[in-house]
Amino acid sequence: MRRLKATISYDGTHFSGYQVQPGERTVQLELEKVLSKMHKGEMVRVTASGRTDSKVHATGQVIHFDTNLTIPIDRYQRALNVQLPSDIRVLQVEEVPTDFHARFSVKGKRYRYIWSFKAVQSPFRRYYSVDTKGVKPDVEKMQEAAGFIIGTHDFSCFCAANTSVVDKVRTVYSLNFELHGEELHMVIEGNGFLYNMVRIIAGTLWEVGTGKREANNLNDVISSKDRGMAGKTAPPHGLYLEAVNY
Amino acid sequence: MRRLKATISYDGTHFSGYQVQPGERTVQLELEKVLSKMHKGEMVRVTASGRTDSKVHATGQVIHFDTNLTIPIDRYQRALNVQLPSDIRVLQVEEVPTDFHARFSVKGKRYRYIWSFKAVQSPFRRYYSVDTKGVKPDVEKMQEAAGFIIGTHDFSCFCAANTSVVDKVRTVYSLNFELHGEELHMVIEGNGFLYNMVRIIAGTLWEVGTGKREANNLNDVISSKDRGMAGKTAPPHGLYLEAVNY
């Protein structure tokens, strides 16, 4: 038995998220269907670095699975891509030690969040960036507010209420804004993220950028540990899981 | 009665082309539905610079229609965008003389054709560029072959067989290749294009770029006036109508 690690990209638009749910089209379901077919009907379980919600994209999600097939590693990528739907692509496959675990071995993750502030949204970006209806935020204020988030904190304020995780202390290594034409990208790296954490941070910093909240209010939000003090959860289709580090 | 000219963009993926066809979702149908609603049920006919095929995109298609509504021009754009589906956007609306005609007044058009030669196609580009499965063409040879196309010629060789157009002489002003990361763009401008002309040129030049045809073979292809001498029609989803000049 060998353990294989794969880096995958998917367009989240037409998926009910990553994780298998009865009756729904999910990324995990499509991966397991193809792998089980390759294994002559034997069920192959896929484990990801974490789930992503419906409409959330990935350019660097990582999964692992175990296989007893003897086909060469480099044939796996092509074999999977031939059979997978075109909204999931396998970017890389490598053999890893059997104690590697896509979720438990994670050291860090990087996410990207994209807003488009064109006066009229491009129809080609409608599923891939959040339309601000022409509103341009004050990026300097957003970057100033980000300074309160960087570091090690109890991030209860940025965690969706319906979670079972107990320890909500995480470390955000970096949180930067980049302008790409008429799009604003927020790039955030950390050792781990709570449920909806990136989208709640995006929604809260957006309120700072549009003058609805002061930058230094973030200090109070974090120390409150109260989800109610933070801003709205930003829409899912602006979010990309970009990289997972081990 | 005023005549309005509108510049529109659409993602062709989920349309059966531009032109109304019974039982099909088309761009013209969606535009006429919204305009007729704005005109209290009175049918409003929309005329475009030309039709585009199923899955072909537009970033600068031009249409005109007549209206007796007295609402200000700048309110039209917003009113249309609020009601149109998000895969069509109105970029600009302006009043024009009543002898302006979106099709008959055309002086020139610009199209773009996009190939992606990434080893593994990005799932985000699957409807917006043609996957060459990692094949990288010889762009210099394609540009050399393009030299035979630029100018005024009878372009029967690049015209789909099922056309009723009699005069097949057109002028191609420019035909250039641009590299954008791992994508190749072909940008072509001319005073008019025959049915499928850009896609047949793209398909033929691709054969030059991949060594299946010599660059100077284009000379024979054009003088033959024979569609059978040219290459395959390239897939629709790589094509964008980018600008129409009047």
Coordinates of C-alpha atoms in Angstrom, one line a residue:
Chain A
M1 CA 0.0 0.0 0.0
R2 CA 1.3 3.4 -1.0
R3 CA 0.1 6.8 0.1
L4 CA -0.2 9.4 -2.6
K5 CA -0.5 13.2 -2.2
A6 CA -2.1 15.2 -4.9
T7 CA -2.4 19.0 -5.4
I8 CA -5.6 19.9 -7.1
S9 CA -7.4 23.0 -8.5
Y10 CA -11.2 23.3 -8.9
D11 CA -13.7 25.9 -10.0
G12 CA -16.1 25.8 -7.1
T13 CA -19.0 27.3 -9.0
H14 CA -20.9 24.1 -9.7
F15 CA -20.0 22.2 -6.5
S16 CA -21.9 22.0 -3.2
G17 CA -18.5 22.4 -1.6
Y18 CA -15.6 20.0 -1.2
Q19 CA -17.0 17.4 1.3
V20 CA -19.4 14.5 0.4
Q21 CA -23.0 15.3 1.2
P22 CA -25.9 13.0 0.2
G23 CA -27.4 13.9 -3.1
E24 CA -25.0 16.7 -3.8
R25 CA -22.3 17.2 -6.4
T26 CA -19.1 17.7 -4.4
V27 CA -15.4 17.7 -5.2
Q28 CA -14.7 14.7 -2.9
L29 CA -17.5 12.7 -4.6
E30 CA -16.0 13.3 -8.1
L31 CA -12.5 12.3 -6.9
E32 CA -13.7 9.2 -5.1
K33 CA -15.8 8.1 -8.1
V34 CA -12.9 8.3 -10.4
L35 CA -10.4 6.6 -8.0
S36 CA -12.8 3.9 -7.2
K37 CA -13.3 3.2 -10.9
M38 CA -9.5 3.0 -11.3
H39 CA -9.4 0.6 -8.4
K40 CA -12.0 -1.7 -10.1
G41 CA -14.8 -0.7 -7.9
E42 CA -13.0 -0.8 -4.6
M43 CA -13.9 2.2 -2.5
V44 CA -11.0 4.7 -2.3
R45 CA -11.4 7.4 0.5
V46 CA -9.9 10.8 -0.2
T47 CA -8.7 13.1 2.6
A48 CA -8.3 16.8 2.0
S49 CA -6.4 19.5 3.9
G50 CA -9.8 20.8 4.9
R51 CA -13.2 21.3 3.3
T52 CA -14.2 24.3 1.2
D53 CA -17.7 25.7 1.0
S54 CA -20.1 25.8 -2.0
K55 CA -18.8 28.2 -4.7
V56 CA -15.3 28.5 -3.0
H57 CA -12.5 27.9 -5.4
A58 CA -9.1 26.2 -5.0
T59 CA -5.9 26.6 -6.9
G60 CA -3.8 24.6 -4.5
Q61 CA -6.0 22.2 -2.4
V62 CA -4.1 19.1 -1.2
I63 CA -5.5 15.6 -0.8
H64 CA -4.2 12.2 0.1
F65 CA -5.3 8.6 -0.6
D66 CA -4.0 5.1 -0.3
T67 CA -3.6 2.8 -3.3
N68 CA -2.3 -0.7 -4.0
L69 CA -2.2 -0.2 -7.8
T70 CA 1.3 -0.6 -9.2
I71 CA 1.0 2.0 -12.0
P72 CA 3.8 4.7 -12.0
I73 CA 3.1 7.9 -10.2
D74 CA 3.4 10.1 -13.3
R75 CA 0.6 8.1 -15.0
Y76 CA -1.8 8.9 -12.1
Q77 CA -2.1 12.5 -12.9
R78 CA -3.0 11.9 -16.5
A79 CA -5.3 9.0 -15.7
L80 CA -7.2 11.1 -13.1
N81 CA -7.4 14.2 -15.4
V82 CA -8.8 12.1 -18.3
Q83 CA -11.7 10.9 -16.2
L84 CA -12.4 13.9 -13.9
P85 CA -14.8 16.6 -15.0
S86 CA -13.1 19.6 -16.4
D87 CA -13.8 21.8 -13.3
I88 CA -11.4 19.7 -11.3
R89 CA -7.7 19.3 -12.4
V90 CA -4.9 17.4 -10.7
L91 CA -1.8 19.5 -10.8
Q92 CA 0.7 17.2 -9.2
V93 CA 0.8 13.7 -7.7
E94 CA 3.7 12.4 -5.5
E95 CA 4.3 9.5 -3.2
V96 CA 4.6 10.4 0.5
P97 CA 5.4 8.4 3.6
T98 CA 2.3 6.6 5.0
D99 CA 2.3 8.8 8.1
F100 CA 1.7 11.9 5.9
H101 CA -1.9 13.1 6.4
A102 CA -3.4 15.9 4.2
R103 CA -5.3 17.4 7.2
F104 CA -3.3 16.6 10.3
S105 CA 0.2 17.3 8.8
V106 CA -0.8 20.8 7.6
K107 CA 1.7 23.5 8.8
G108 CA 0.1 26.4 7.1
K109 CA -2.3 27.6 4.4
R110 CA -2.7 30.6 2.1
Y111 CA -6.0 32.0 0.9
R112 CA -6.8 34.7 -1.6
Y113 CA -10.0 36.8 -1.6
I114 CA -10.9 38.9 -4.7
W115 CA -13.2 41.9 -5.1
S116 CA -13.8 43.6 -8.5
F117 CA -14.6 47.3 -8.3
K118 CA -15.3 47.9 -12.0
A119 CA -18.3 50.1 -12.5
V120 CA -19.8 47.3 -14.5
Q121 CA -18.7 43.8 -13.6
S122 CA -17.2 41.7 -16.4
P123 CA -19.5 38.8 -17.2
F124 CA -16.3 36.6 -17.3
R125 CA -15.6 37.4 -13.6
R126 CA -19.1 36.9 -12.2
Y127 CA -18.3 33.6 -10.5
Y128 CA -14.7 34.5 -9.7
S129 CA -14.7 37.8 -7.9
V130 CA -17.1 39.8 -5.8
D131 CA -18.8 42.7 -7.5
T132 CA -18.6 45.8 -5.4
K133 CA -20.9 47.7 -7.8
G134 CA -18.1 50.2 -8.5
V135 CA -17.3 50.9 -4.9
K136 CA -13.5 51.5 -4.4
P137 CA -12.3 50.9 -0.9
D138 CA -9.6 52.7 1.0
V139 CA -6.9 50.0 0.8
E140 CA -4.5 51.8 3.2
K141 CA -7.1 51.7 5.9
M142 CA -7.7 48.0 5.2
Q143 CA -4.0 47.3 5.5
E144 CA -3.8 49.3 8.7
A145 CA -6.7 47.2 10.2
A146 CA -5.0 44.0 9.0
G147 CA -2.1 44.9 11.3
F148 CA -4.4 44.0 14.3
I149 CA -5.1 40.6 12.9
I150 CA -1.5 39.5 12.1
G151 CA -0.1 37.5 14.9
T152 CA -1.3 34.8 17.4
H153 CA -4.8 35.4 18.8
D154 CA -7.9 33.7 19.9
F155 CA -9.9 34.3 16.7
S156 CA -13.4 33.4 18.1
C157 CA -14.6 36.7 16.7
F158 CA -13.9 35.5 13.2
C159 CA -15.4 32.0 13.6
A160 CA -18.8 31.0 12.4
A161 CA -21.1 30.1 15.3
N162 CA -21.8 26.6 14.2
T163 CA -18.4 25.0 14.9
S164 CA -17.3 22.3 17.2
V165 CA -13.6 23.4 17.4
V166 CA -12.6 24.2 20.9
D167 CA -9.2 25.8 20.6
K168 CA -9.6 29.0 18.6
V169 CA -6.1 30.3 18.8
R170 CA -4.4 30.6 15.4
T171 CA -1.5 32.5 14.0
V172 CA -1.8 34.7 11.0
Y173 CA 1.6 35.1 9.4
S174 CA 0.8 37.7 6.8
L175 CA -2.2 39.6 5.5
N176 CA -1.6 41.8 2.4
F177 CA -3.6 43.6 -0.2
E178 CA -2.7 43.7 -3.9
L179 CA -4.2 45.7 -6.7
H180 CA -4.6 43.9 -10.0
G181 CA -6.1 46.3 -12.5
E182 CA -9.6 47.0 -11.1
E183 CA -9.5 44.1 -8.7
L184 CA -8.4 44.0 -5.1
H185 CA -6.8 40.8 -3.8
M186 CA -6.5 40.0 -0.1
V187 CA -3.8 37.4 0.5
I188 CA -3.7 35.8 4.0
E189 CA -1.3 33.1 5.3
G190 CA -1.6 31.4 8.7
N191 CA -1.0 28.1 10.5
G192 CA -4.7 27.3 10.3
F193 CA -8.1 28.9 9.8
L194 CA -11.4 28.5 11.7
Y195 CA -14.6 27.9 9.9
N196 CA -15.5 30.9 7.7
M197 CA -12.5 32.8 9.2
V198 CA -11.1 34.2 5.9
R199 CA -14.6 35.3 4.7
I200 CA -15.4 37.0 8.0
I201 CA -12.0 38.8 7.9
A202 CA -12.7 39.9 4.3
G203 CA -16.2 41.1 5.2
T204 CA -14.9 43.0 8.3
L205 CA -11.9 44.6 6.5
W206 CA -14.3 45.6 3.6
E207 CA -16.3 47.6 6.2
V208 CA -13.1 49.4 7.2
G209 CA -12.3 50.1 3.6
T210 CA -15.7 51.6 2.9
G211 CA -15.7 53.8 6.0
K212 CA -18.3 51.7 8.0
R213 CA -15.7 50.8 10.7
E214 CA -12.5 52.4 12.0
A215 CA -9.2 50.5 11.4
N216 CA -8.4 50.4 15.1
N217 CA -11.8 48.9 15.9
L218 CA -10.3 45.6 14.9
N219 CA -8.4 45.6 18.2
D220 CA -11.7 45.6 20.1
V221 CA -13.2 43.0 17.8
I222 CA -10.4 40.6 18.4
S223 CA -10.3 41.0 22.2
S224 CA -14.1 40.7 22.4
K225 CA -13.9 37.1 21.1
D226 CA -17.4 37.8 20.0
R227 CA -18.5 36.9 16.5
G228 CA -21.2 39.5 16.8
M229 CA -18.6 42.3 16.9
A230 CA -17.1 41.4 13.6
G231 CA -18.5 42.2 10.1
K232 CA -20.5 40.2 7.7
T233 CA -19.3 37.0 6.1
A234 CA -18.1 37.9 2.6
P235 CA -19.6 35.9 -0.3
P236 CA -18.0 32.5 -1.1
H237 CA -17.2 33.0 -4.8
G238 CA -14.4 35.6 -4.0
L239 CA -12.4 33.0 -2.0
Y240 CA -9.6 30.8 -3.3
L241 CA -7.6 28.2 -1.3
E242 CA -4.2 28.8 -2.9
A243 CA -1.6 26.7 -1.1
V244 CA -1.2 24.3 1.7
N245 CA 2.2 23.9 3.4
Y246 CA 3.4 20.7 5.2
Chain B
M1 CA -38.3 57.9 -31.6
R2 CA -34.6 57.8 -30.7
R3 CA -32.0 55.3 -31.8
L4 CA -29.7 54.0 -29.1
K5 CA -26.4 52.2 -29.6
A6 CA -25.1 49.9 -26.9
T7 CA -21.8 48.2 -26.4
I8 CA -22.2 44.9 -24.6
S9 CA -20.1 42.0 -23.3
Y10 CA -21.2 38.5 -22.8
D11 CA -19.9 35.1 -21.7
G12 CA -21.0 32.9 -24.6
T13 CA -20.7 29.6 -22.6
H14 CA -24.4 29.2 -21.8
F15 CA -25.9 30.8 -25.0
S16 CA -26.9 29.1 -28.2
G17 CA -25.2 32.0 -29.9
Y18 CA -26.3 35.6 -30.4
Q19 CA -29.2 35.3 -32.7
V20 CA -32.8 34.3 -31.8
Q21 CA -33.6 30.7 -32.5
P22 CA -36.8 29.0 -31.5
G23 CA -36.5 27.3 -28.1
E24 CA -32.9 28.4 -27.5
R25 CA -31.4 30.7 -25.0
T26 CA -29.7 33.4 -27.0
V27 CA -28.2 36.8 -26.3
Q28 CA -30.7 38.6 -28.6
L29 CA -33.6 36.9 -26.8
E30 CA -32.4 38.0 -23.4
L31 CA -31.9 41.6 -24.6
E32 CA -35.3 41.8 -26.3
K33 CA -37.1 40.3 -23.3
V34 CA -35.7 43.0 -21.0
L35 CA -36.3 45.8 -23.5
S36 CA -39.8 44.7 -24.2
K37 CA -40.5 44.6 -20.5
M38 CA -39.1 48.2 -20.1
H39 CA -41.4 49.2 -23.0
K40 CA -44.5 47.8 -21.2
G41 CA -44.8 44.7 -23.4
E42 CA -44.2 46.4 -26.7
M43 CA -41.8 44.3 -28.8
V44 CA -38.4 46.0 -29.2
R45 CA -36.2 44.6 -31.9
V46 CA -32.4 44.6 -31.4
T47 CA -29.9 44.6 -34.2
A48 CA -26.3 43.6 -33.7
S49 CA -23.1 44.2 -35.7
G50 CA -23.3 40.5 -36.6
R51 CA -24.2 37.2 -34.9
T52 CA -21.8 35.1 -32.9
D53 CA -22.0 31.3 -32.6
S54 CA -22.7 29.2 -29.6
K55 CA -20.0 29.5 -26.9
V56 CA -18.3 32.4 -28.7
H57 CA -17.7 35.4 -26.3
A58 CA -17.9 39.1 -26.8
T59 CA -16.2 41.9 -24.9
G60 CA -17.3 44.6 -27.3
Q61 CA -20.3 43.6 -29.4
V62 CA -22.5 46.5 -30.6
I63 CA -26.2 46.6 -30.9
H64 CA -28.9 49.2 -31.7
F65 CA -32.6 49.6 -31.0
D66 CA -35.2 52.2 -31.3
T67 CA -37.1 53.6 -28.3
N68 CA -39.8 56.1 -27.6
L69 CA -39.2 56.1 -23.8
T70 CA -38.1 59.5 -22.5
I71 CA -35.8 58.2 -19.7
P72 CA -32.3 59.7 -19.7
I73 CA -29.6 57.7 -21.6
D74 CA -27.5 57.2 -18.6
R75 CA -30.4 55.4 -16.8
Y76 CA -30.7 52.9 -19.6
Q77 CA -27.4 51.2 -18.8
R78 CA -28.3 50.6 -15.2
A79 CA -31.9 49.6 -16.0
L80 CA -30.7 47.0 -18.5
N81 CA -28.0 45.6 -16.3
V82 CA -30.3 45.2 -13.3
Q83 CA -32.7 43.1 -15.3
L84 CA -30.3 41.2 -17.6
P85 CA -28.8 37.9 -16.6
S86 CA -25.2 38.3 -15.2
D87 CA -23.6 36.7 -18.3
I88 CA -24.6 39.8 -20.4
R89 CA -23.5 43.2 -19.3
V90 CA -24.2 46.6 -21.0
L91 CA -20.9 48.6 -21.0
Q92 CA -22.1 51.8 -22.6
V93 CA -25.3 53.3 -24.1
E94 CA -25.4 56.4 -26.4
E95 CA -27.8 58.1 -28.6
V96 CA -27.0 57.9 -32.3
P97 CA -28.5 59.4 -35.5
T98 CA -31.5 57.3 -36.8
D99 CA -29.5 56.4 -39.9
F100 CA -26.9 54.6 -37.7
H101 CA -27.2 50.8 -38.2
A102 CA -25.3 48.4 -36.0
R103 CA -24.7 46.0 -38.9
F104 CA -24.7 48.1 -42.1
S105 CA -22.6 51.0 -40.6
V106 CA -19.7 48.7 -39.5
K107 CA -16.3 49.9 -40.8
G108 CA -14.3 47.3 -39.0
K109 CA -14.1 44.6 -36.4
R110 CA -11.5 43.2 -34.0
Y111 CA -11.5 39.6 -32.8
R112 CA -9.3 37.8 -30.4
Y113 CA -8.6 34.0 -30.3
I114 CA -7.0 32.4 -27.2
W115 CA -5.1 29.1 -26.8
S116 CA -3.8 27.9 -23.5
F117 CA -0.7 25.7 -23.7
K118 CA -0.4 24.8 -20.0
A119 CA 0.5 21.2 -19.4
V120 CA -2.7 21.0 -17.3
Q121 CA -5.5 23.4 -18.3
S122 CA -6.7 25.7 -15.5
P123 CA -10.3 24.7 -14.6
F124 CA -11.0 28.5 -14.5
R125 CA -10.0 28.8 -18.2
R126 CA -11.9 25.8 -19.5
Y127 CA -14.7 27.8 -21.2
Y128 CA -12.4 30.8 -22.1
S129 CA -9.4 29.4 -23.9
V130 CA -8.6 26.4 -26.0
D131 CA -6.6 23.7 -24.3
T132 CA -3.7 22.6 -26.5
K133 CA -2.8 19.8 -24.0
G134 CA 0.5 21.3 -23.4
V135 CA 1.5 21.7 -27.1
K136 CA 3.5 24.9 -27.6
P137 CA 3.3 26.2 -31.2
D138 CA 6.1 28.0 -33.2
V139 CA 4.7 31.5 -33.0
E140 CA 7.2 33.0 -35.4
K141 CA 6.0 30.6 -38.1
M142 CA 2.4 31.5 -37.4
Q143 CA 3.3 35.2 -37.7
E144 CA 5.0 34.5 -41.0
A145 CA 2.0 32.7 -42.3
A146 CA -0.2 35.6 -41.1
G147 CA 1.7 37.8 -43.6
F148 CA -0.1 36.1 -46.5
I149 CA -3.5 36.8 -44.9
I150 CA -3.1 40.5 -44.2
G151 CA -4.4 42.6 -47.1
T152 CA -7.4 42.5 -49.5
H153 CA -8.3 39.1 -50.8
D154 CA -11.1 36.9 -51.8
F155 CA -11.3 34.8 -48.6
S156 CA -13.5 32.0 -49.9
C157 CA -10.9 29.6 -48.5
F158 CA -11.7 30.8 -45.0
C159 CA -15.5 30.8 -45.3
A160 CA -17.8 28.1 -44.0
A161 CA -19.6 26.3 -46.9
N162 CA -23.1 27.0 -45.6
T163 CA -23.2 30.8 -46.4
S164 CA -25.3 32.9 -48.7
V165 CA -22.8 35.8 -49.0
V166 CA -21.7 36.3 -52.6
D167 CA -18.9 38.8 -52.3
K168 CA -16.1 37.2 -50.4
V169 CA -13.5 39.9 -50.7
R170 CA -12.5 41.4 -47.4
T171 CA -9.5 43.4 -46.0
V172 CA -7.6 42.1 -43.0
Y173 CA -5.8 45.2 -41.6
S174 CA -3.7 43.4 -39.0
L175 CA -3.1 39.9 -37.6
N176 CA -0.8 39.6 -34.6
F177 CA 0.2 37.1 -32.0
E178 CA 0.7 38.0 -28.3
L179 CA 2.0 35.8 -25.5
H180 CA 0.3 36.2 -22.2
G181 CA 1.9 33.9 -19.7
E182 CA 1.1 30.4 -20.9
E183 CA -1.6 31.6 -23.3
L184 CA -1.3 32.6 -27.0
H185 CA -3.6 35.3 -28.3
M186 CA -4.3 35.9 -32.0
V187 CA -5.6 39.4 -32.6
I188 CA -7.1 40.1 -36.0
E189 CA -8.6 43.3 -37.4
G190 CA -10.4 43.8 -40.7
N191 CA -13.2 45.6 -42.5
G192 CA -15.4 42.5 -42.2
F193 CA -15.3 38.8 -41.7
L194 CA -17.1 35.9 -43.4
Y195 CA -18.9 33.2 -41.5
N196 CA -16.4 31.2 -39.4
M197 CA -13.5 33.1 -41.0
V198 CA -11.6 33.9 -37.8
R199 CA -12.0 30.4 -36.5
I200 CA -10.8 28.9 -39.8
I201 CA -7.8 31.2 -39.8
A202 CA -7.0 30.3 -36.2
G203 CA -7.3 26.6 -37.1
T204 CA -5.1 26.9 -40.2
L205 CA -2.4 29.0 -38.5
W206 CA -2.4 26.5 -35.6
E207 CA -1.5 23.8 -38.1
V208 CA 1.4 26.0 -39.2
G209 CA 2.5 26.6 -35.6
T210 CA 2.5 22.8 -34.9
G211 CA 4.4 21.8 -38.0
K212 CA 1.5 20.3 -39.9
R213 CA 1.6 22.9 -42.7
E214 CA 4.3 25.3 -44.0
A215 CA 3.9 29.0 -43.5
N216 CA 4.1 29.8 -47.3
N217 CA 1.4 27.2 -47.9
L218 CA -1.0 30.0 -47.0
N219 CA -0.3 31.7 -50.3
D220 CA -1.7 28.6 -52.2
V221 CA -4.6 28.3 -49.7
I222 CA -5.8 31.9 -50.4
S223 CA -5.4 31.7 -54.1
S224 CA -7.3 28.4 -54.3
K225 CA -10.5 30.0 -52.9
D226 CA -11.2 26.5 -51.8
R227 CA -12.4 25.9 -48.2
G228 CA -11.0 22.4 -48.4
M229 CA -7.5 23.7 -48.7
A230 CA -7.6 25.5 -45.4
G231 CA -7.3 23.9 -41.9
K232 CA -9.9 22.9 -39.4
T233 CA -12.3 25.4 -37.8
A234 CA -10.9 26.1 -34.4
P235 CA -13.3 25.6 -31.4
P236 CA -15.8 28.4 -30.6
H237 CA -14.9 29.0 -26.9
G238 CA -11.5 30.5 -27.8
L239 CA -13.1 33.3 -29.8
Y240 CA -13.9 36.8 -28.6
L241 CA -15.6 39.7 -30.5
E242 CA -13.6 42.5 -29.1
A243 CA -14.5 45.7 -30.9
V244 CA -16.7 47.1 -33.7
N245 CA -15.7 50.3 -35.4
Y246 CA -18.1 52.7 -37.1

